[in-house]
Tab-separated table of C-alpha atoms in Angstrom:
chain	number	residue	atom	x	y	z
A	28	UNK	CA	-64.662	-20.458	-78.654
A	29	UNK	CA	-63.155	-21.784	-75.451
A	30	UNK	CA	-60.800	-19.321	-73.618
A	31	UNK	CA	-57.977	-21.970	-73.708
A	32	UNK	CA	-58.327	-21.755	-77.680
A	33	UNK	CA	-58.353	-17.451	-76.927
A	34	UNK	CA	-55.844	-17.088	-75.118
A	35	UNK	CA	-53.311	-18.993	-77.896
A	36	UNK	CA	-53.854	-16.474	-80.391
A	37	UNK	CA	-50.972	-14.287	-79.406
A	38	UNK	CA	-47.823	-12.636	-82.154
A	39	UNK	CA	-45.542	-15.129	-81.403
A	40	UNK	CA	-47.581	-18.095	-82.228
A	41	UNK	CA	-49.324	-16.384	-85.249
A	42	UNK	CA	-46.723	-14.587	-86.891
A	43	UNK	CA	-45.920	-11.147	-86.698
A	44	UNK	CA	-47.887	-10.438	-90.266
A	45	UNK	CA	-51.177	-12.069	-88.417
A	46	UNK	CA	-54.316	-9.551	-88.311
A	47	UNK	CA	-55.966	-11.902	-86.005
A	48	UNK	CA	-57.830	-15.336	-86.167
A	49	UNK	CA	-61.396	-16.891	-86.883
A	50	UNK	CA	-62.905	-19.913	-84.747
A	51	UNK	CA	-65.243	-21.913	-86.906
A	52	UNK	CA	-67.139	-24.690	-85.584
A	53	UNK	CA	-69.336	-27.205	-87.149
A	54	UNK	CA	-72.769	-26.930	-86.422
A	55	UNK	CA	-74.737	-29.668	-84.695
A	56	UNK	CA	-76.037	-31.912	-86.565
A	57	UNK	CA	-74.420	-31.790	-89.106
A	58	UNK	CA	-72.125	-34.242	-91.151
A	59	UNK	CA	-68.094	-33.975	-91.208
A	60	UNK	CA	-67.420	-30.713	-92.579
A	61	UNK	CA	-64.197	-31.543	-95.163
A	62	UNK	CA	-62.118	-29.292	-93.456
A	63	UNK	CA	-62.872	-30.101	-89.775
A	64	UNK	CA	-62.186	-33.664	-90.655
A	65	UNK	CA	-62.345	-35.206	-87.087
A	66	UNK	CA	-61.701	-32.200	-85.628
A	67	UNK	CA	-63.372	-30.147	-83.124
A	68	UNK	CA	-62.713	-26.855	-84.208
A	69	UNK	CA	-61.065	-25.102	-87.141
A	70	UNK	CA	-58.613	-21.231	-86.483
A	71	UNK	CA	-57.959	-19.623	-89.504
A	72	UNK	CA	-55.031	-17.285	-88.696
A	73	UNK	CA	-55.227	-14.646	-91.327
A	74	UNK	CA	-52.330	-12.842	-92.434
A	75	UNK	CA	-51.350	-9.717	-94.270
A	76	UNK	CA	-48.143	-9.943	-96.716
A	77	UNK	CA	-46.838	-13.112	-96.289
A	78	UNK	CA	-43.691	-14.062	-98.113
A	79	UNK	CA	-44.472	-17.318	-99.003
A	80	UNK	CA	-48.430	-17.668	-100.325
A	81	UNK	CA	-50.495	-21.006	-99.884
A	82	UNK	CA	-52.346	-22.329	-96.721
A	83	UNK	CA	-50.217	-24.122	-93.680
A	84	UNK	CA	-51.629	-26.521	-91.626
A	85	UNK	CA	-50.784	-27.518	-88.374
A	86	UNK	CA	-53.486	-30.232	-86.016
A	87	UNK	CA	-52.866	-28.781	-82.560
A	88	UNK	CA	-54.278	-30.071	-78.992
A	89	UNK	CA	-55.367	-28.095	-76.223
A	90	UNK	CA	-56.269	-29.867	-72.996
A	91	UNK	CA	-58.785	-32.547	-74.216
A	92	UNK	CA	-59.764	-29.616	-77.286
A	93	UNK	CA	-57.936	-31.296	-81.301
A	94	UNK	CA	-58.624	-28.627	-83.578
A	95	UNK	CA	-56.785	-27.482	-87.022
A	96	UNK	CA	-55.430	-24.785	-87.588
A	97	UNK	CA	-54.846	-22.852	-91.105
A	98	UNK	CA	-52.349	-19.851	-91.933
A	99	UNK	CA	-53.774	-17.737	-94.412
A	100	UNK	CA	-52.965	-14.736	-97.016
A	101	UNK	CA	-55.741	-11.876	-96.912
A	102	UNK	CA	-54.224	-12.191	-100.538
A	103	UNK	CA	-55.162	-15.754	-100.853
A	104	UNK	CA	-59.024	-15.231	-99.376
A	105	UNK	CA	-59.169	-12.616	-101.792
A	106	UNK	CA	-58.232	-14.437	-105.025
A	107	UNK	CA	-60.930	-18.146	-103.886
A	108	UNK	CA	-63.510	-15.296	-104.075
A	109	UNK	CA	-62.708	-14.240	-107.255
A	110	UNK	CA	-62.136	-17.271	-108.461
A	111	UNK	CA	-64.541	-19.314	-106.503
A	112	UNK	CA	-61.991	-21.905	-105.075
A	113	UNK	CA	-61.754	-23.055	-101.706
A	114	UNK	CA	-65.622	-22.384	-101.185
A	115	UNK	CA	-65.577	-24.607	-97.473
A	116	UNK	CA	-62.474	-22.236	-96.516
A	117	UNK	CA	-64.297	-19.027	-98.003
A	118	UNK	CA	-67.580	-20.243	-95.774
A	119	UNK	CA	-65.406	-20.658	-92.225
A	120	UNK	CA	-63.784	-16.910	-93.058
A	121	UNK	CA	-67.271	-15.787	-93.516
A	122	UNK	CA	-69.055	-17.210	-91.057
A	123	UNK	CA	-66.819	-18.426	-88.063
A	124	UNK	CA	-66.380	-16.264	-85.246
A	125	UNK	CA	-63.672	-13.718	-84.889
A	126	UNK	CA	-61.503	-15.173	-81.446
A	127	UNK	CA	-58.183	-12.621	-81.944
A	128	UNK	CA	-58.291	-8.895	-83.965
A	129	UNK	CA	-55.608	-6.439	-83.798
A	130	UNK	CA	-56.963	-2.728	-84.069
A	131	UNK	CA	-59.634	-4.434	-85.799
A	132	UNK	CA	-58.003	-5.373	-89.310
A	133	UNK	CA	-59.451	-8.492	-89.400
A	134	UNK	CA	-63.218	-7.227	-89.162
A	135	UNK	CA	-62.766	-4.868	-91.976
A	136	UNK	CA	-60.988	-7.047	-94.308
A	137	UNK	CA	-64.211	-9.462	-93.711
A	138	UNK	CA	-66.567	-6.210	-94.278
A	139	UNK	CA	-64.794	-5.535	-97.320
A	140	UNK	CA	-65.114	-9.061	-98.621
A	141	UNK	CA	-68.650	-9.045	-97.389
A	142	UNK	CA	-69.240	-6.271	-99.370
A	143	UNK	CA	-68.036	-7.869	-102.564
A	144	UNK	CA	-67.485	-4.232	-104.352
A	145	UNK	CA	-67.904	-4.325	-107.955
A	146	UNK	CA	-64.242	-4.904	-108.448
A	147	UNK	CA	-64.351	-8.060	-106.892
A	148	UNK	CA	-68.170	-9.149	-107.935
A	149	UNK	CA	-67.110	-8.085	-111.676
A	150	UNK	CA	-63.894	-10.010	-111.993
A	151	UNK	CA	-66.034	-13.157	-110.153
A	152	UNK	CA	-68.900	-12.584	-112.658
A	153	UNK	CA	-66.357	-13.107	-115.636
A	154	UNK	CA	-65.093	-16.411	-114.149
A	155	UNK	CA	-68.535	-17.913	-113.540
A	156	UNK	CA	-69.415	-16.935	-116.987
A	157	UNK	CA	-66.330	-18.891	-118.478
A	158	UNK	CA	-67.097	-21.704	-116.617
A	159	UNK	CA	-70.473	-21.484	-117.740
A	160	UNK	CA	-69.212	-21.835	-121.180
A	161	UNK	CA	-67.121	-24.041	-120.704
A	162	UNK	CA	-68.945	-26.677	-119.024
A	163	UNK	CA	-72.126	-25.998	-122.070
A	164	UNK	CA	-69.594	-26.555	-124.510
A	165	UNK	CA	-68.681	-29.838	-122.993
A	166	UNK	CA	-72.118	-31.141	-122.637
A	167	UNK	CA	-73.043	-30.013	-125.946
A	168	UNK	CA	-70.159	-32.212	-126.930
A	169	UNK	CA	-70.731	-34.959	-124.765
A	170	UNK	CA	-74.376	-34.889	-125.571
A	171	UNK	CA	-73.572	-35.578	-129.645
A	172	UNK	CA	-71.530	-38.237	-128.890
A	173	UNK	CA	-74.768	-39.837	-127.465
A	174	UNK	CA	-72.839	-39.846	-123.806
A	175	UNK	CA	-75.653	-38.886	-122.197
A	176	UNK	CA	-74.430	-39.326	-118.113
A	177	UNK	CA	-71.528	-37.234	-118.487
A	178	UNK	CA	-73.718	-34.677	-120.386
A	179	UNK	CA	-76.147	-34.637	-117.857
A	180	UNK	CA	-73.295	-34.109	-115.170
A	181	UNK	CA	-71.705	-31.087	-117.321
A	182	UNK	CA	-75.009	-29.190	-118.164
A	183	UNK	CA	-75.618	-29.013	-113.869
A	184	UNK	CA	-72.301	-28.148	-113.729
A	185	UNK	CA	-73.047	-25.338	-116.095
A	186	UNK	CA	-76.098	-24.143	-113.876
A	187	UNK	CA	-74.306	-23.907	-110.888
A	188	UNK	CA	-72.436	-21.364	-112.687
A	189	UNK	CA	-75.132	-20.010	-114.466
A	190	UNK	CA	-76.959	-20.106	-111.056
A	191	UNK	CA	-73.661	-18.116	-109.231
A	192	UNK	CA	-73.812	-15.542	-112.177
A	193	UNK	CA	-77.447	-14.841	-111.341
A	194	UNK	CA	-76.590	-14.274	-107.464
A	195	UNK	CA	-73.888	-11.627	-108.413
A	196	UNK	CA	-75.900	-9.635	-110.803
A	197	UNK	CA	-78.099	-9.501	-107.225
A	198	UNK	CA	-75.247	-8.428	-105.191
A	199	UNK	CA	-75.053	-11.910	-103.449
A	200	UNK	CA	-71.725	-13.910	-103.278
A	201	UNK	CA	-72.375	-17.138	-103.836
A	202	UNK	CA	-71.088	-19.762	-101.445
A	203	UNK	CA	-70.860	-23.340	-101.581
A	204	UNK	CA	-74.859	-24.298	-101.306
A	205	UNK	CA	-75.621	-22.013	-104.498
A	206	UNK	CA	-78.983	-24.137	-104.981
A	207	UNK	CA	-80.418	-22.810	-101.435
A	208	UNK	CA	-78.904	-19.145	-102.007
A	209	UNK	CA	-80.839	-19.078	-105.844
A	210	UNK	CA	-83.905	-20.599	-104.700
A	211	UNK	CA	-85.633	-17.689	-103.016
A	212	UNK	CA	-84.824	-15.487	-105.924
A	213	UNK	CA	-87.291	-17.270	-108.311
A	214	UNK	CA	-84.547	-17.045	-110.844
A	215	UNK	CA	-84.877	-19.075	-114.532
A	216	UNK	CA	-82.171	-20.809	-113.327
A	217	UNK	CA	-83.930	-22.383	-110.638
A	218	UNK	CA	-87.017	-23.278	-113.202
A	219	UNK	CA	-84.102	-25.040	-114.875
A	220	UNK	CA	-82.686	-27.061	-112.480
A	221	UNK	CA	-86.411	-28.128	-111.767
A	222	UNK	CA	-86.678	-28.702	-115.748
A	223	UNK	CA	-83.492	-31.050	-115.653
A	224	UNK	CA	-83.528	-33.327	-112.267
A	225	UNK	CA	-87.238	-33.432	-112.396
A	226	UNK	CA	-89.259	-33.543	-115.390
A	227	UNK	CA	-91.327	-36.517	-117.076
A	228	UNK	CA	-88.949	-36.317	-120.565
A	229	UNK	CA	-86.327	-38.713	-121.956
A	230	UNK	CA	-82.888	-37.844	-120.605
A	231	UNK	CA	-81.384	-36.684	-123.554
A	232	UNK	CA	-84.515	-34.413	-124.182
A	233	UNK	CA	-84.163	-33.074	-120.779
A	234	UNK	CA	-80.353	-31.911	-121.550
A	235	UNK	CA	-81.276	-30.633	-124.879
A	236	UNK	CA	-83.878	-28.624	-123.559
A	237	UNK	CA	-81.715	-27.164	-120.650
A	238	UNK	CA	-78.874	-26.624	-123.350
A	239	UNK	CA	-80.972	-24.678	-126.044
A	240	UNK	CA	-81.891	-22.571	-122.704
A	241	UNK	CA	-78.374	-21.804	-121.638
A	242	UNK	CA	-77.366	-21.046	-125.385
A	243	UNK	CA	-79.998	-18.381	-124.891
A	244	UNK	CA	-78.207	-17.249	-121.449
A	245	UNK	CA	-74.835	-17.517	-122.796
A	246	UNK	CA	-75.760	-14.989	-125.717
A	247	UNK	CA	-77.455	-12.258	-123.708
A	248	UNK	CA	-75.441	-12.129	-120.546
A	249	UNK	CA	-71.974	-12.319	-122.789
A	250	UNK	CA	-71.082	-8.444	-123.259
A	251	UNK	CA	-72.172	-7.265	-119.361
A	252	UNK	CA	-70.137	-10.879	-118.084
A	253	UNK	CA	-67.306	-9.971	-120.301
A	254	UNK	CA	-67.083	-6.754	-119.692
A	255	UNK	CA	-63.699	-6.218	-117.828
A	256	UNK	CA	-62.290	-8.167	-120.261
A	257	UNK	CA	-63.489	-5.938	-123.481
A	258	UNK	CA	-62.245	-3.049	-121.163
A	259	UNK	CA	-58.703	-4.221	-121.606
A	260	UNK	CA	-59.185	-5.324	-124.909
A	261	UNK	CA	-60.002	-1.398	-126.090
A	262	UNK	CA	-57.264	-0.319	-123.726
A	263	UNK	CA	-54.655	0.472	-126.602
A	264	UNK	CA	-54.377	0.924	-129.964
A	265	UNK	CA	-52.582	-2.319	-131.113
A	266	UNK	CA	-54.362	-5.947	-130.592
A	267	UNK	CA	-53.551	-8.082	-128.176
A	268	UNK	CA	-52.233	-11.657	-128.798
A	269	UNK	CA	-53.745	-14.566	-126.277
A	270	UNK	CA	-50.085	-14.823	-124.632
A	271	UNK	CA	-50.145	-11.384	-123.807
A	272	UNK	CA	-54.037	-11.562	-122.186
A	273	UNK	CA	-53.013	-14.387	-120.337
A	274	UNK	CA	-49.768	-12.775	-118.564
A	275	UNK	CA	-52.004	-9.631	-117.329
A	276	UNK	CA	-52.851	-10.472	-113.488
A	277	UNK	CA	-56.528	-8.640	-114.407
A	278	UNK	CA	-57.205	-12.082	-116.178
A	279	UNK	CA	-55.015	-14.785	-114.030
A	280	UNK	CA	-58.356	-16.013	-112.458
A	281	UNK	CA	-59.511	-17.072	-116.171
A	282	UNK	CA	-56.436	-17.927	-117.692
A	283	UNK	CA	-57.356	-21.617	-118.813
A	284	UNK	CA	-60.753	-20.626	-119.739
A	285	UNK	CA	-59.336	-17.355	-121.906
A	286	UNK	CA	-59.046	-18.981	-125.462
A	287	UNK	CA	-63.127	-20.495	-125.049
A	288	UNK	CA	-63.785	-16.943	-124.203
A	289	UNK	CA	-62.089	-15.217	-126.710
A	290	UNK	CA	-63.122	-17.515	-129.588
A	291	UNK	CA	-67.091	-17.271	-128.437
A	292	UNK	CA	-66.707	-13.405	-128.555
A	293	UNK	CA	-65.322	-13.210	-131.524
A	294	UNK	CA	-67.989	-15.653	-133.438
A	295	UNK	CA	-70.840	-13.034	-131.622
A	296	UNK	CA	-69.080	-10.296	-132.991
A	297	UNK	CA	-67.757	-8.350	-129.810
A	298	UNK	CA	-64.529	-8.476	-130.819
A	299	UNK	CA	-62.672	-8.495	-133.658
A	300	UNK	CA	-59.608	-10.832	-134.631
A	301	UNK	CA	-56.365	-9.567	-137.421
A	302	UNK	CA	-53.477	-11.469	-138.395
A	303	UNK	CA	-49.624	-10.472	-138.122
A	304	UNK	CA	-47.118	-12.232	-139.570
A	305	UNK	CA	-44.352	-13.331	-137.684
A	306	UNK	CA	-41.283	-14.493	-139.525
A	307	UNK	CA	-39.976	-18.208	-138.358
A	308	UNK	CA	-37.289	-20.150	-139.541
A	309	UNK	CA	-39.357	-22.770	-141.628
A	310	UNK	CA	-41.241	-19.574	-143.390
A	311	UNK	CA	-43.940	-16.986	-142.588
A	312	UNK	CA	-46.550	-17.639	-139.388
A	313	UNK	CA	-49.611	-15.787	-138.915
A	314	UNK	CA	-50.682	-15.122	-135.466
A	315	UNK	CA	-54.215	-14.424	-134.539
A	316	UNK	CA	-54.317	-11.067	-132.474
A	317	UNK	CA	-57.883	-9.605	-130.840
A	318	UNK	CA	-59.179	-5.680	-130.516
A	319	UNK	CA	-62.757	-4.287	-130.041
């Protein structure tokens, strides 16, 4: 990064909860990056505690230099790689070069997320696998109703995550071009792919075959995917209703996904489901609670 573009990176521009800042440029070559836009340059000032979470943007010039630059959370960073959101942001705190660092807090919070400790890589393994589900179930849905370009759209979607839960079961976080990341592992998944974009079938054969191989993947990797949610779920004595699971911050990152999840474990048996009647004012309701 230039020295003009250093020498910025001071407390009272950044914020007195900045760690420091990361310079990411796009490589040569390349086409428009979504978050450079037009832009030269991207800063990522990272912070630690911020009051008020989310990412601020301001475009700023420096002699001829227009770059963007991004407030961050270490909070925030934290939570897209659990969750794997914000994959272009993830990639430019990753990979863009660290310009400002006080006493070094910056380079260890990217260690640690480079890392990815099994806290992290377990909670990002349960998301993937939800998604996973999710998007099956969809093409399995779409694919009965004979729609068979959605269907083919849903069942890649649900190798991508299929294809991410693959790379963290090898340690790897997976970033935004999973496809080049899986390749070299010489994974099913891959053999997949290959199978649906590429293959001499019918469509709609293609998807079937693809889905009857996922169905397989969904079974087998449900228990070790699910794993930190089963945890909670033999954490107590009494069952746990879906309103309660869904408060817990453990599970915030799967919190739409959560009923799909619940409902698949209990048809494969991991869990079990009881009923306790709640008393209403139009008569008796039974609501569905979940143990192991």
């Amino acid at each position: 990064m230039e020295p003009t573009i250093f020498s910025i990176m001071d407390e009272e521009k950044a914020g007195r909860q900045a760690i420091g800042a990361i310079g990411y440029r796009q490589d040569n070559g390349s086409s428009h990056d979504t978050l450079l836009h037009d832009f030269e340059f991207l800063i990522l000032v990272v912070h630690h505690g911020l009051e008020e979470r989310g990412i601020r943007v301001e475009h700023c010039l420096s002699g001829d230099a227009h770059y963007q630059l991004l407030h961050l959370d270490c909070g925030d960073i934290e939570d897209w790689v659990i969750a794997g959101d914000n994959r272009e942001l993830v990639k430019s705190f990753l990979h863009g070069e660290i310009i400002w660092d006080i006493a070094g807090e910056l380079a260890a919070f990217r260690s640690y997320i480079n890392q990815f400790e099994d806290g992290i890589r377990e909670k990002r393994k349960l998301k993937e696998f939800a998604k996973f589900l999710m998007m099956y179930s969809e093409a399995k849905k779409l694919t009965a109703a004979q729609d068979l370009l959605d269907a083919y759209y849903s069942v890649l979607q649900a190798l991508k995550h299929y294809a991410r839960i693959e790379l963290i079961e090898q340690g790897i976080l997976p970033e935004s071009r999973v496809w080049e990341q899986v390749r070299s592992l010489n994974s099913v998944v891959y053999k997949l792919f290959d199978e649906l974009t590429d293959n001499s079938e019918t469509l709609e054969q293609r998807i079937q075959l693809v889905l009857l191989a996922c169905e397989f993947s969904l079974t087998s990797k449900m228990e070790s995917c699910c794993s930190p949610l089963l945890r909670i779920l033999g954490s107590r004595k009494e069952a746990w209703s879906i309103q309660e699971l869904m408060q817990l911050p453990e599970l915030v990152h799967v919190k739409d996904e959560l009923p799909l999840v619940l409902r698949r474990l209990v048809y494969r048996g991991l869990i079990k489901e009881s009923a306790k009647t709640q008393k209403e004012s139009k008569g008796e309701q039974r609501e569905l609670r979940y143990w192991v």
